[in-house]
Each structure stands twice: as structure tokens, then as C-alpha cells.
């Protein structure tokens, strides 16, 4: 027989418990809490550490052997339930309410892939929940025990980052969507959502690298750009499109170009990249770079090249601080 006593709720849930049951608001179907005990064993049920009092809550509970049926679940009835045989804890489970989240899922979590390799990233950006986990594949979306959950840890800025691994081929045509299941809890509620997308739809390369800026003819510069180190290889297969933004020296006007050739008379430039095949999201811009002629660098070059060659040689390099110039001088080496 189950004994019921009064209780008060006071708990903080900042992790996913091993056992929990989810109820729906205004659902007439009772929620069953299972006690790991034999049918003939007398058990005492507790809620948040306090025993449940029969005369106050009899209308909300029904006995079913050692198990407890919870009727018409409301907020005061949520929390950790535990069943006891005397002083011995038999089992425990949390009763949570299904969250009624009105916001769009994209406002709670963002996902992106730096490349077509075997991982992608997601950021959870809502502070409403105290613990969040993500799972990839049907095992998680169908809530099987075989689901491999990834637990996130909150950063100083409140964002919870995740890195998930997948088994899609980088070279095959993509026909299978990634299925990401999100679970987020607080002390009373749990949010469950599923997000589906193709890997190609979340591609966002890291910032590329500006290698050099070289004079071409009298009026143009050729900007050499390398893909980010995190981008898929070979680069001849996984191509990137680069966009250059530059500031004109004479009037300060900003211009953009997807060609590596830009006007010579600029004061600074920056670059971003994307996958042109799927028109992916653009990467973040590189920091602004100053592009100026550095005659002092020709002193070093002249040690290795004939004077006749240097008379026709012109090089545009990025601005270096006095510390960097000193470190690269012959005297410092």
C-alpha cells in the first residue's frame, strides 16, 4: 500500500536525470511513475524529498501496486519523485511538463558547417533552460535508449556550443538529411524539438587568408587568397569563391569584387569566401588590411636578386609594424 504525506517543492534541475517522464498540460490521460519494487512491497512515495500526504493529494494520485499514477498534472506536482521501502531508496524519476515554446526553433539554435568534413557545429542561444543536449539520427528523434547524446556546457556569453559528428561522404551527392534532436530542460519543463537539414544548406566557411597583393601592370593589383585551414581538400574539388571589399584611396568609397584583380590605388581591403556551387553563406570578413608599397623590403630582396631584375620588379605587401620589420631584418636573423 502507498502512504501519502505533505510535501513542499524546492529543487534545481541543471542536468538530465537518468529517469524522467513527460506530461502534457491539460491531458486527461494519467502519467505512470514506476517503482522498482515487487508488487506486494509497501512503498512510500516522496516528491522533492518530502513524502506525499494522502488526505491532501488523494485526488491527484492513484495507486497501482508499487507504481504511482499522477492525474491532471499541474506545476506544484512537478519535480523528483522517489519510492522508498522503509529507509531504502528503490528508484526515482522526474516528472516534467512538456514546454509550450512559442518561439521559432531557429531563434533558439543555429547550426553551421565549416566544411564538408565529418563534423558540424550548433549554438544554443536561449537562457530559459538550465541544461541542453543534442542528438543526431533517428535513434534520438525516436527517443531510443541507443541515442548518443551530446551535452553542452554554457560559455561566459550564455551560449552553449555543440560539435556533432556525421558519416556523410564528402564526395557523394547529398540525398540524406541530417536529423538533429534538441532537448532542453529547466526545473519544471522539457522542450523537445527536431531540426532537419542538408549539410550543404548550413555550409559557412571559416575566414580565408590573404596571402599577398601584387602589382599587375600600371593600374591593378592581384590579390592572392588561400582557403581557411578548416576547409575541405583537395581545394581543386572543393572550390571557394572569394569576394574582396576595398576602399578607394582618392575618395574613401567602398567597392566590392569577386575577381582577384582590383584597382591599384586602394588604402585597405578585406576578403570573405563561400561555396559557389551551393551558394553557401559567406564567411566572416577578414580584418581590414592596409596595402602599401614597402621600399625598405627591397633591401632584403636585393641581397638575392640581380639589380637588373629589381629595376622591373614591384611588389605590394601588407603593412607591417616596426616590430615585424625589425624581426625580419637581416640584422635580427
PDB file of N, CA and C in Angstrom, residues 187-285:
ATOM      1  N   UNK A 187      13.771  23.405 -14.310  1.00  0.00           N
ATOM      2  CA  UNK A 187      13.310  22.681 -13.130  1.00  0.00           C
ATOM      3  C   UNK A 187      11.918  22.081 -13.280  1.00  0.00           C
ATOM      4  N   UNK A 188      11.146  22.554 -14.257  1.00  0.00           N
ATOM      5  CA  UNK A 188       9.776  22.074 -14.387  1.00  0.00           C
ATOM      6  C   UNK A 188       9.429  21.539 -15.762  1.00  0.00           C
ATOM      7  N   UNK A 189      10.063  22.021 -16.799  1.00  0.00           N
ATOM      8  CA  UNK A 189       9.624  21.701 -18.153  1.00  0.00           C
ATOM      9  C   UNK A 189      10.765  21.141 -18.999  1.00  0.00           C
ATOM     10  N   UNK A 190      10.382  20.488 -20.081  1.00  0.00           N
ATOM     11  CA  UNK A 190      11.342  19.994 -21.060  1.00  0.00           C
ATOM     12  C   UNK A 190      10.845  20.367 -22.451  1.00  0.00           C
ATOM     13  N   UNK A 191      11.758  20.885 -23.238  1.00  0.00           N
ATOM     14  CA  UNK A 191      11.476  21.231 -24.628  1.00  0.00           C
ATOM     15  C   UNK A 191      12.089  20.160 -25.516  1.00  0.00           C
ATOM     16  N   UNK A 192      11.292  19.626 -26.435  1.00  0.00           N
ATOM     17  CA  UNK A 192      11.783  18.629 -27.394  1.00  0.00           C
ATOM     18  C   UNK A 192      11.447  19.115 -28.790  1.00  0.00           C
ATOM     19  N   UNK A 193      12.484  19.228 -29.610  1.00  0.00           N
ATOM     20  CA  UNK A 193      12.289  19.659 -30.984  1.00  0.00           C
ATOM     21  C   UNK A 193      13.232  18.874 -31.896  1.00  0.00           C
ATOM     22  N   UNK A 194      12.858  18.787 -33.169  1.00  0.00           N
ATOM     23  CA  UNK A 194      13.694  18.125 -34.167  1.00  0.00           C
ATOM     24  C   UNK A 194      13.947  19.082 -35.317  1.00  0.00           C
ATOM     25  N   UNK A 195      15.203  19.150 -35.733  1.00  0.00           N
ATOM     26  CA  UNK A 195      15.630  20.044 -36.806  1.00  0.00           C
ATOM     27  C   UNK A 195      16.233  19.189 -37.922  1.00  0.00           C
ATOM     28  N   UNK A 196      15.760  19.387 -39.152  1.00  0.00           N
ATOM     29  CA  UNK A 196      16.238  18.612 -40.306  1.00  0.00           C
ATOM     30  C   UNK A 196      16.815  19.557 -41.357  1.00  0.00           C
ATOM     31  N   UNK A 197      17.951  19.159 -41.924  1.00  0.00           N
ATOM     32  CA  UNK A 197      18.565  19.983 -42.961  1.00  0.00           C
ATOM     33  C   UNK A 197      19.605  19.159 -43.699  1.00  0.00           C
ATOM     34  N   UNK A 198      19.936  19.611 -44.906  1.00  0.00           N
ATOM     35  CA  UNK A 198      21.058  19.047 -45.649  1.00  0.00           C
ATOM     36  C   UNK A 198      22.332  19.747 -45.198  1.00  0.00           C
ATOM     37  N   UNK A 199      23.426  19.009 -45.217  1.00  0.00           N
ATOM     38  CA  UNK A 199      24.707  19.597 -44.830  1.00  0.00           C
ATOM     39  C   UNK A 199      25.035  20.796 -45.703  1.00  0.00           C
ATOM     40  N   UNK A 200      24.743  20.694 -46.997  1.00  0.00           N
ATOM     41  CA  UNK A 200      25.067  21.785 -47.913  1.00  0.00           C
ATOM     42  C   UNK A 200      24.348  23.090 -47.548  1.00  0.00           C
ATOM     43  N   UNK A 201      23.212  22.971 -46.853  1.00  0.00           N
ATOM     44  CA  UNK A 201      22.428  24.159 -46.511  1.00  0.00           C
ATOM     45  C   UNK A 201      22.995  24.914 -45.317  1.00  0.00           C
ATOM     46  N   UNK A 202      23.932  24.310 -44.592  1.00  0.00           N
ATOM     47  CA  UNK A 202      24.490  25.006 -43.427  1.00  0.00           C
ATOM     48  C   UNK A 202      25.986  25.288 -43.599  1.00  0.00           C
ATOM     49  N   UNK A 203      26.502  25.114 -44.806  1.00  0.00           N
ATOM     50  CA  UNK A 203      27.922  25.390 -45.048  1.00  0.00           C
ATOM     51  C   UNK A 203      28.205  26.879 -44.854  1.00  0.00           C
ATOM     52  N   UNK A 204      29.207  27.154 -44.047  1.00  0.00           N
ATOM     53  CA  UNK A 204      29.696  28.524 -43.844  1.00  0.00           C
ATOM     54  C   UNK A 204      31.191  28.432 -43.552  1.00  0.00           C
ATOM     55  N   UNK A 205      32.024  28.691 -44.559  1.00  0.00           N
ATOM     56  CA  UNK A 205      33.478  28.529 -44.350  1.00  0.00           C
ATOM     57  C   UNK A 205      34.012  29.472 -43.283  1.00  0.00           C
ATOM     58  N   UNK A 206      35.127  29.075 -42.713  1.00  0.00           N
ATOM     59  CA  UNK A 206      35.864  29.993 -41.843  1.00  0.00           C
ATOM     60  C   UNK A 206      36.462  31.119 -42.687  1.00  0.00           C
ATOM     61  N   UNK A 207      36.985  32.109 -42.005  1.00  0.00           N
ATOM     62  CA  UNK A 207      37.582  33.260 -42.697  1.00  0.00           C
ATOM     63  C   UNK A 207      38.801  32.825 -43.507  1.00  0.00           C
ATOM     64  N   UNK A 208      38.892  33.248 -44.777  1.00  0.00           N
ATOM     65  CA  UNK A 208      40.059  32.872 -45.595  1.00  0.00           C
ATOM     66  C   UNK A 208      41.308  33.637 -45.173  1.00  0.00           C
ATOM     67  N   UNK A 209      42.392  33.390 -45.873  1.00  0.00           N
ATOM     68  CA  UNK A 209      43.666  34.035 -45.565  1.00  0.00           C
ATOM     69  C   UNK A 209      44.159  34.834 -46.773  1.00  0.00           C
ATOM     70  N   UNK A 210      44.445  36.091 -46.549  1.00  0.00           N
ATOM     71  CA  UNK A 210      45.028  36.920 -47.608  1.00  0.00           C
ATOM     72  C   UNK A 210      46.539  36.670 -47.614  1.00  0.00           C
ATOM     73  N   UNK A 211      47.050  36.153 -48.749  1.00  0.00           N
ATOM     74  CA  UNK A 211      48.459  35.773 -48.813  1.00  0.00           C
ATOM     75  C   UNK A 211      49.330  36.952 -49.229  1.00  0.00           C
ATOM     76  N   UNK A 212      48.991  37.573 -50.338  1.00  0.00           N
ATOM     77  CA  UNK A 212      49.793  38.701 -50.823  1.00  0.00           C
ATOM     78  C   UNK A 212      48.968  39.526 -51.813  1.00  0.00           C
ATOM     79  N   UNK A 213      49.521  40.672 -52.100  1.00  0.00           N
ATOM     80  CA  UNK A 213      48.888  41.609 -53.026  1.00  0.00           C
ATOM     81  C   UNK A 213      49.990  42.115 -53.968  1.00  0.00           C
ATOM     82  N   UNK A 214      49.910  41.753 -55.233  1.00  0.00           N
ATOM     83  CA  UNK A 214      50.995  42.025 -56.162  1.00  0.00           C
ATOM     84  C   UNK A 214      50.537  42.918 -57.313  1.00  0.00           C
ATOM     85  N   UNK A 215      51.386  43.849 -57.696  1.00  0.00           N
ATOM     86  CA  UNK A 215      51.073  44.776 -58.790  1.00  0.00           C
ATOM     87  C   UNK A 215      51.028  44.036 -60.133  1.00  0.00           C
ATOM     88  N   UNK A 216      49.983  44.354 -60.914  1.00  0.00           N
ATOM     89  CA  UNK A 216      49.830  43.814 -62.256  1.00  0.00           C
ATOM     90  C   UNK A 216      49.623  44.990 -63.203  1.00  0.00           C
ATOM     91  N   UNK A 217      50.583  45.218 -64.095  1.00  0.00           N
ATOM     92  CA  UNK A 217      50.501  46.383 -64.977  1.00  0.00           C
ATOM     93  C   UNK A 217      50.630  47.668 -64.193  1.00  0.00           C
ATOM     94  N   UNK A 218      50.037  48.728 -64.734  1.00  0.00           N
ATOM     95  CA  UNK A 218      50.177  50.049 -64.119  1.00  0.00           C
ATOM     96  C   UNK A 218      49.047  50.384 -63.157  1.00  0.00           C
ATOM     97  N   UNK A 219      47.896  49.709 -63.287  1.00  0.00           N
ATOM     98  CA  UNK A 219      46.718  50.182 -62.562  1.00  0.00           C
ATOM     99  C   UNK A 219      46.014  49.110 -61.731  1.00  0.00           C
ATOM    100  N   UNK A 220      46.546  47.897 -61.678  1.00  0.00           N
ATOM    101  CA  UNK A 220      45.837  46.832 -60.982  1.00  0.00           C
ATOM    102  C   UNK A 220      46.727  46.089 -59.987  1.00  0.00           C
ATOM    103  N   UNK A 221      46.042  45.446 -59.039  1.00  0.00           N
ATOM    104  CA  UNK A 221      46.683  44.561 -58.078  1.00  0.00           C
ATOM    105  C   UNK A 221      46.030  43.185 -58.169  1.00  0.00           C
ATOM    106  N   UNK A 222      46.832  42.162 -58.010  1.00  0.00           N
ATOM    107  CA  UNK A 222      46.311  40.800 -57.957  1.00  0.00           C
ATOM    108  C   UNK A 222      46.383  40.311 -56.512  1.00  0.00           C
ATOM    109  N   UNK A 223      45.229  39.992 -55.936  1.00  0.00           N
ATOM    110  CA  UNK A 223      45.156  39.564 -54.540  1.00  0.00           C
ATOM    111  C   UNK A 223      45.136  38.035 -54.487  1.00  0.00           C
ATOM    112  N   UNK A 224      46.120  37.457 -53.838  1.00  0.00           N
ATOM    113  CA  UNK A 224      46.191  36.004 -53.678  1.00  0.00           C
ATOM    114  C   UNK A 224      45.539  35.624 -52.346  1.00  0.00           C
ATOM    115  N   UNK A 225      44.605  34.664 -52.408  1.00  0.00           N
ATOM    116  CA  UNK A 225      43.813  34.285 -51.236  1.00  0.00           C
ATOM    117  C   UNK A 225      43.873  32.768 -51.075  1.00  0.00           C
ATOM    118  N   UNK A 226      44.111  32.316 -49.865  1.00  0.00           N
ATOM    119  CA  UNK A 226      44.105  30.892 -49.556  1.00  0.00           C
ATOM    120  C   UNK A 226      42.831  30.536 -48.791  1.00  0.00           C
ATOM    121  N   UNK A 227      42.273  29.346 -49.035  1.00  0.00           N
ATOM    122  CA  UNK A 227      41.124  28.896 -48.240  1.00  0.00           C
ATOM    123  C   UNK A 227      41.509  28.764 -46.777  1.00  0.00           C
ATOM    124  N   UNK A 228      40.550  28.803 -45.867  1.00  0.00           N
ATOM    125  CA  UNK A 228      40.873  28.583 -44.449  1.00  0.00           C
ATOM    126  C   UNK A 228      41.398  27.164 -44.237  1.00  0.00           C
ATOM    127  N   UNK A 229      42.177  26.980 -43.219  1.00  0.00           N
ATOM    128  CA  UNK A 229      42.779  25.668 -42.954  1.00  0.00           C
ATOM    129  C   UNK A 229      41.723  24.604 -42.657  1.00  0.00           C
ATOM    130  N   UNK A 230      40.543  25.024 -42.222  1.00  0.00           N
ATOM    131  CA  UNK A 230      39.480  24.074 -41.894  1.00  0.00           C
ATOM    132  C   UNK A 230      38.670  23.644 -43.108  1.00  0.00           C
ATOM    133  N   UNK A 231      38.915  24.233 -44.285  1.00  0.00           N
ATOM    134  CA  UNK A 231      38.124  23.911 -45.464  1.00  0.00           C
ATOM    135  C   UNK A 231      38.514  22.561 -46.038  1.00  0.00           C
ATOM    136  N   UNK A 232      37.548  21.888 -46.666  1.00  0.00           N
ATOM    137  CA  UNK A 232      37.764  20.549 -47.214  1.00  0.00           C
ATOM    138  C   UNK A 232      38.802  20.570 -48.333  1.00  0.00           C
ATOM    139  N   UNK A 233      39.524  19.493 -48.455  1.00  0.00           N
ATOM    140  CA  UNK A 233      40.513  19.339 -49.520  1.00  0.00           C
ATOM    141  C   UNK A 233      40.206  18.073 -50.316  1.00  0.00           C
ATOM    142  N   UNK A 234      40.708  17.966 -51.566  1.00  0.00           N
ATOM    143  CA  UNK A 234      41.555  18.952 -52.262  1.00  0.00           C
ATOM    144  C   UNK A 234      40.770  20.194 -52.667  1.00  0.00           C
ATOM    145  N   UNK A 235      41.454  21.325 -52.653  1.00  0.00           N
ATOM    146  CA  UNK A 235      40.803  22.590 -52.960  1.00  0.00           C
ATOM    147  C   UNK A 235      40.418  22.686 -54.426  1.00  0.00           C
ATOM    148  N   UNK A 236      41.031  21.874 -55.282  1.00  0.00           N
ATOM    149  CA  UNK A 236      40.650  21.862 -56.693  1.00  0.00           C
ATOM    150  C   UNK A 236      39.247  21.287 -56.873  1.00  0.00           C
ATOM    151  N   UNK A 237      38.827  20.444 -55.935  1.00  0.00           N
ATOM    152  CA  UNK A 237      37.482  19.868 -55.978  1.00  0.00           C
ATOM    153  C   UNK A 237      36.511  20.698 -55.152  1.00  0.00           C
ATOM    154  N   UNK A 238      36.928  21.065 -53.951  1.00  0.00           N
ATOM    155  CA  UNK A 238      36.103  21.898 -53.068  1.00  0.00           C
ATOM    156  C   UNK A 238      36.524  23.361 -53.254  1.00  0.00           C
ATOM    157  N   UNK A 239      36.017  23.960 -54.301  1.00  0.00           N
ATOM    158  CA  UNK A 239      36.422  25.327 -54.636  1.00  0.00           C
ATOM    159  C   UNK A 239      35.682  26.345 -53.768  1.00  0.00           C
ATOM    160  N   UNK A 240      36.287  27.509 -53.634  1.00  0.00           N
ATOM    161  CA  UNK A 240      35.672  28.618 -52.924  1.00  0.00           C
ATOM    162  C   UNK A 240      35.658  29.850 -53.816  1.00  0.00           C
ATOM    163  N   UNK A 241      34.624  30.629 -53.677  1.00  0.00           N
ATOM    164  CA  UNK A 241      34.540  31.927 -54.337  1.00  0.00           C
ATOM    165  C   UNK A 241      34.894  32.994 -53.307  1.00  0.00           C
ATOM    166  N   UNK A 242      35.742  33.930 -53.699  1.00  0.00           N
ATOM    167  CA  UNK A 242      36.178  34.986 -52.789  1.00  0.00           C
ATOM    168  C   UNK A 242      35.614  36.331 -53.228  1.00  0.00           C
ATOM    169  N   UNK A 243      35.229  37.108 -52.266  1.00  0.00           N
ATOM    170  CA  UNK A 243      34.784  38.476 -52.540  1.00  0.00           C
ATOM    171  C   UNK A 243      35.692  39.442 -51.799  1.00  0.00           C
ATOM    172  N   UNK A 244      36.180  40.427 -52.521  1.00  0.00           N
ATOM    173  CA  UNK A 244      37.097  41.415 -51.950  1.00  0.00           C
ATOM    174  C   UNK A 244      36.360  42.744 -51.807  1.00  0.00           C
ATOM    175  N   UNK A 245      36.451  43.306 -50.628  1.00  0.00           N
ATOM    176  CA  UNK A 245      35.935  44.658 -50.414  1.00  0.00           C
ATOM    177  C   UNK A 245      37.132  45.573 -50.168  1.00  0.00           C
ATOM    178  N   UNK A 246      37.162  46.705 -50.843  1.00  0.00           N
ATOM    179  CA  UNK A 246      38.316  47.596 -50.725  1.00  0.00           C
ATOM    180  C   UNK A 246      37.845  49.045 -50.688  1.00  0.00           C
ATOM    181  N   UNK A 247      38.710  49.860 -50.113  1.00  0.00           N
ATOM    182  CA  UNK A 247      38.438  51.294 -50.002  1.00  0.00           C
ATOM    183  C   UNK A 247      39.333  52.055 -50.956  1.00  0.00           C
ATOM    184  N   UNK A 248      38.724  52.859 -51.825  1.00  0.00           N
ATOM    185  CA  UNK A 248      39.494  53.657 -52.775  1.00  0.00           C
ATOM    186  C   UNK A 248      40.264  54.751 -52.042  1.00  0.00           C
ATOM    187  N   UNK A 249      41.494  54.945 -52.485  1.00  0.00           N
ATOM    188  CA  UNK A 249      42.372  55.882 -51.793  1.00  0.00           C
ATOM    189  C   UNK A 249      41.965  57.332 -52.033  1.00  0.00           C
ATOM    190  N   UNK A 250      41.426  57.629 -53.213  1.00  0.00           N
ATOM    191  CA  UNK A 250      41.165  59.033 -53.550  1.00  0.00           C
ATOM    192  C   UNK A 250      39.898  59.583 -52.905  1.00  0.00           C
ATOM    193  N   UNK A 251      38.844  58.753 -52.760  1.00  0.00           N
ATOM    194  CA  UNK A 251      37.586  59.282 -52.230  1.00  0.00           C
ATOM    195  C   UNK A 251      37.019  58.489 -51.053  1.00  0.00           C
ATOM    196  N   UNK A 252      37.687  57.415 -50.626  1.00  0.00           N
ATOM    197  CA  UNK A 252      37.219  56.619 -49.491  1.00  0.00           C
ATOM    198  C   UNK A 252      36.012  55.756 -49.786  1.00  0.00           C
ATOM    199  N   UNK A 253      35.625  55.645 -51.046  1.00  0.00           N
ATOM    200  CA  UNK A 253      34.457  54.849 -51.404  1.00  0.00           C
ATOM    201  C   UNK A 253      34.771  53.359 -51.309  1.00  0.00           C
ATOM    202  N   UNK A 254      33.798  52.577 -50.803  1.00  0.00           N
ATOM    203  CA  UNK A 254      33.962  51.136 -50.691  1.00  0.00           C
ATOM    204  C   UNK A 254      33.431  50.453 -51.940  1.00  0.00           C
ATOM    205  N   UNK A 255      34.221  49.538 -52.487  1.00  0.00           N
ATOM    206  CA  UNK A 255      33.830  48.764 -53.667  1.00  0.00           C
ATOM    207  C   UNK A 255      34.031  47.279 -53.367  1.00  0.00           C
ATOM    208  N   UNK A 256      33.346  46.449 -54.150  1.00  0.00           N
ATOM    209  CA  UNK A 256      33.484  45.008 -53.998  1.00  0.00           C
ATOM    210  C   UNK A 256      33.756  44.352 -55.335  1.00  0.00           C
ATOM    211  N   UNK A 257      34.488  43.216 -55.274  1.00  0.00           N
ATOM    212  CA  UNK A 257      34.835  42.498 -56.494  1.00  0.00           C
ATOM    213  C   UNK A 257      34.977  41.012 -56.191  1.00  0.00           C
ATOM    214  N   UNK A 258      34.463  40.171 -57.088  1.00  0.00           N
ATOM    215  CA  UNK A 258      34.682  38.727 -56.967  1.00  0.00           C
ATOM    216  C   UNK A 258      35.868  38.294 -57.818  1.00  0.00           C
ATOM    217  N   UNK A 259      36.503  39.250 -58.495  1.00  0.00           N
ATOM    218  CA  UNK A 259      37.723  38.988 -59.239  1.00  0.00           C
ATOM    219  C   UNK A 259      38.924  39.274 -58.356  1.00  0.00           C
ATOM    220  N   UNK A 260      40.004  38.527 -58.570  1.00  0.00           N
ATOM    221  CA  UNK A 260      41.225  38.751 -57.797  1.00  0.00           C
ATOM    222  C   UNK A 260      41.940  40.022 -58.215  1.00  0.00           C
ATOM    223  N   UNK A 261      41.556  40.602 -59.368  1.00  0.00           N
ATOM    224  CA  UNK A 261      42.156  41.845 -59.847  1.00  0.00           C
ATOM    225  C   UNK A 261      41.330  43.024 -59.354  1.00  0.00           C
ATOM    226  N   UNK A 262      41.982  43.924 -58.662  1.00  0.00           N
ATOM    227  CA  UNK A 262      41.316  45.124 -58.145  1.00  0.00           C
ATOM    228  C   UNK A 262      42.171  46.343 -58.484  1.00  0.00           C
ATOM    229  N   UNK A 263      41.628  47.546 -58.375  1.00  0.00           N
ATOM    230  CA  UNK A 263      42.417  48.750 -58.671  1.00  0.00           C
ATOM    231  C   UNK A 263      43.642  48.875 -57.763  1.00  0.00           C
ATOM    232  N   UNK A 264      44.661  49.477 -58.285  1.00  0.00           N
ATOM    233  CA  UNK A 264      45.902  49.628 -57.526  1.00  0.00           C
ATOM    234  C   UNK A 264      45.768  50.660 -56.418  1.00  0.00           C
ATOM    235  N   UNK A 265      45.051  51.737 -56.685  1.00  0.00           N
ATOM    236  CA  UNK A 265      45.013  52.853 -55.738  1.00  0.00           C
ATOM    237  C   UNK A 265      43.932  52.628 -54.680  1.00  0.00           C
ATOM    238  N   UNK A 266      44.242  51.737 -53.741  1.00  0.00           N
ATOM    239  CA  UNK A 266      43.339  51.476 -52.622  1.00  0.00           C
ATOM    240  C   UNK A 266      44.105  51.695 -51.328  1.00  0.00           C
ATOM    241  N   UNK A 267      43.363  51.938 -50.268  1.00  0.00           N
ATOM    242  CA  UNK A 267      44.008  52.149 -48.972  1.00  0.00           C
ATOM    243  C   UNK A 267      43.929  50.920 -48.072  1.00  0.00           C
ATOM    244  N   UNK A 268      42.891  50.098 -48.250  1.00  0.00           N
ATOM    245  CA  UNK A 268      42.783  48.886 -47.434  1.00  0.00           C
ATOM    246  C   UNK A 268      41.802  47.941 -48.110  1.00  0.00           C
ATOM    247  N   UNK A 269      41.837  46.674 -47.675  1.00  0.00           N
ATOM    248  CA  UNK A 269      40.947  45.665 -48.239  1.00  0.00           C
ATOM    249  C   UNK A 269      40.683  44.576 -47.232  1.00  0.00           C
ATOM    250  N   UNK A 270      39.631  43.815 -47.492  1.00  0.00           N
ATOM    251  CA  UNK A 270      39.309  42.632 -46.696  1.00  0.00           C
ATOM    252  C   UNK A 270      38.609  41.623 -47.609  1.00  0.00           C
ATOM    253  N   UNK A 271      38.530  40.348 -47.151  1.00  0.00           N
ATOM    254  CA  UNK A 271      38.058  39.274 -48.019  1.00  0.00           C
ATOM    255  C   UNK A 271      37.131  38.347 -47.245  1.00  0.00           C
ATOM    256  N   UNK A 272      36.161  37.778 -47.941  1.00  0.00           N
ATOM    257  CA  UNK A 272      35.333  36.713 -47.402  1.00  0.00           C
ATOM    258  C   UNK A 272      35.116  35.653 -48.485  1.00  0.00           C
ATOM    259  N   UNK A 273      34.626  34.456 -48.088  1.00  0.00           N
ATOM    260  CA  UNK A 273      34.522  33.343 -49.028  1.00  0.00           C
ATOM    261  C   UNK A 273      33.192  32.608 -48.859  1.00  0.00           C
ATOM    262  N   UNK A 274      32.821  31.872 -49.912  1.00  0.00           N
ATOM    263  CA  UNK A 274      31.670  30.987 -49.858  1.00  0.00           C
ATOM    264  C   UNK A 274      31.831  29.884 -50.895  1.00  0.00           C
ATOM    265  N   UNK A 275      31.004  28.851 -50.776  1.00  0.00           N
ATOM    266  CA  UNK A 275      30.982  27.776 -51.752  1.00  0.00           C
ATOM    267  C   UNK A 275      30.077  28.217 -52.904  1.00  0.00           C
ATOM    268  N   UNK A 276      30.623  28.416 -54.102  1.00  0.00           N
ATOM    269  CA  UNK A 276      29.807  28.918 -55.211  1.00  0.00           C
ATOM    270  C   UNK A 276      28.851  27.875 -55.781  1.00  0.00           C
ATOM    271  N   UNK A 277      29.141  26.590 -55.536  1.00  0.00           N
ATOM    272  CA  UNK A 277      28.299  25.538 -56.105  1.00  0.00           C
ATOM    273  C   UNK A 277      26.920  25.513 -55.456  1.00  0.00           C
ATOM    274  N   UNK A 278      26.875  25.693 -54.125  1.00  0.00           N
ATOM    275  CA  UNK A 278      25.594  25.660 -53.415  1.00  0.00           C
ATOM    276  C   UNK A 278      25.179  27.046 -52.929  1.00  0.00           C
ATOM    277  N   UNK A 279      25.964  28.058 -53.297  1.00  0.00           N
ATOM    278  CA  UNK A 279      25.721  29.435 -52.844  1.00  0.00           C
ATOM    279  C   UNK A 279      25.537  29.457 -51.323  1.00  0.00           C
ATOM    280  N   UNK A 280      26.559  28.962 -50.639  1.00  0.00           N
ATOM    281  CA  UNK A 280      26.511  28.869 -49.186  1.00  0.00           C
ATOM    282  C   UNK A 280      26.541  30.255 -48.555  1.00  0.00           C
ATOM    283  N   UNK A 281      26.406  30.285 -47.241  1.00  0.00           N
ATOM    284  CA  UNK A 281      26.577  31.542 -46.514  1.00  0.00           C
ATOM    285  C   UNK A 281      28.017  32.026 -46.654  1.00  0.00           C
ATOM    286  N   UNK A 282      28.185  33.328 -46.673  1.00  0.00           N
ATOM    287  CA  UNK A 282      29.525  33.897 -46.719  1.00  0.00           C
ATOM    288  C   UNK A 282      30.218  33.693 -45.381  1.00  0.00           C
ATOM    289  N   UNK A 283      31.516  33.541 -45.437  1.00  0.00           N
ATOM    290  CA  UNK A 283      32.309  33.507 -44.212  1.00  0.00           C
ATOM    291  C   UNK A 283      32.321  34.890 -43.577  1.00  0.00           C
ATOM    292  N   UNK A 284      32.879  34.981 -42.404  1.00  0.00           N
ATOM    293  CA  UNK A 284      33.135  36.291 -41.815  1.00  0.00           C
ATOM    294  C   UNK A 284      34.239  36.985 -42.613  1.00  0.00           C
ATOM    295  N   UNK A 285      34.211  38.295 -42.618  1.00  0.00           N
ATOM    296  CA  UNK A 285      35.269  39.057 -43.288  1.00  0.00           C
ATOM    297  C   UNK A 285      36.590  38.879 -42.542  1.00  0.00           C
TER     298      UNK A 285
END
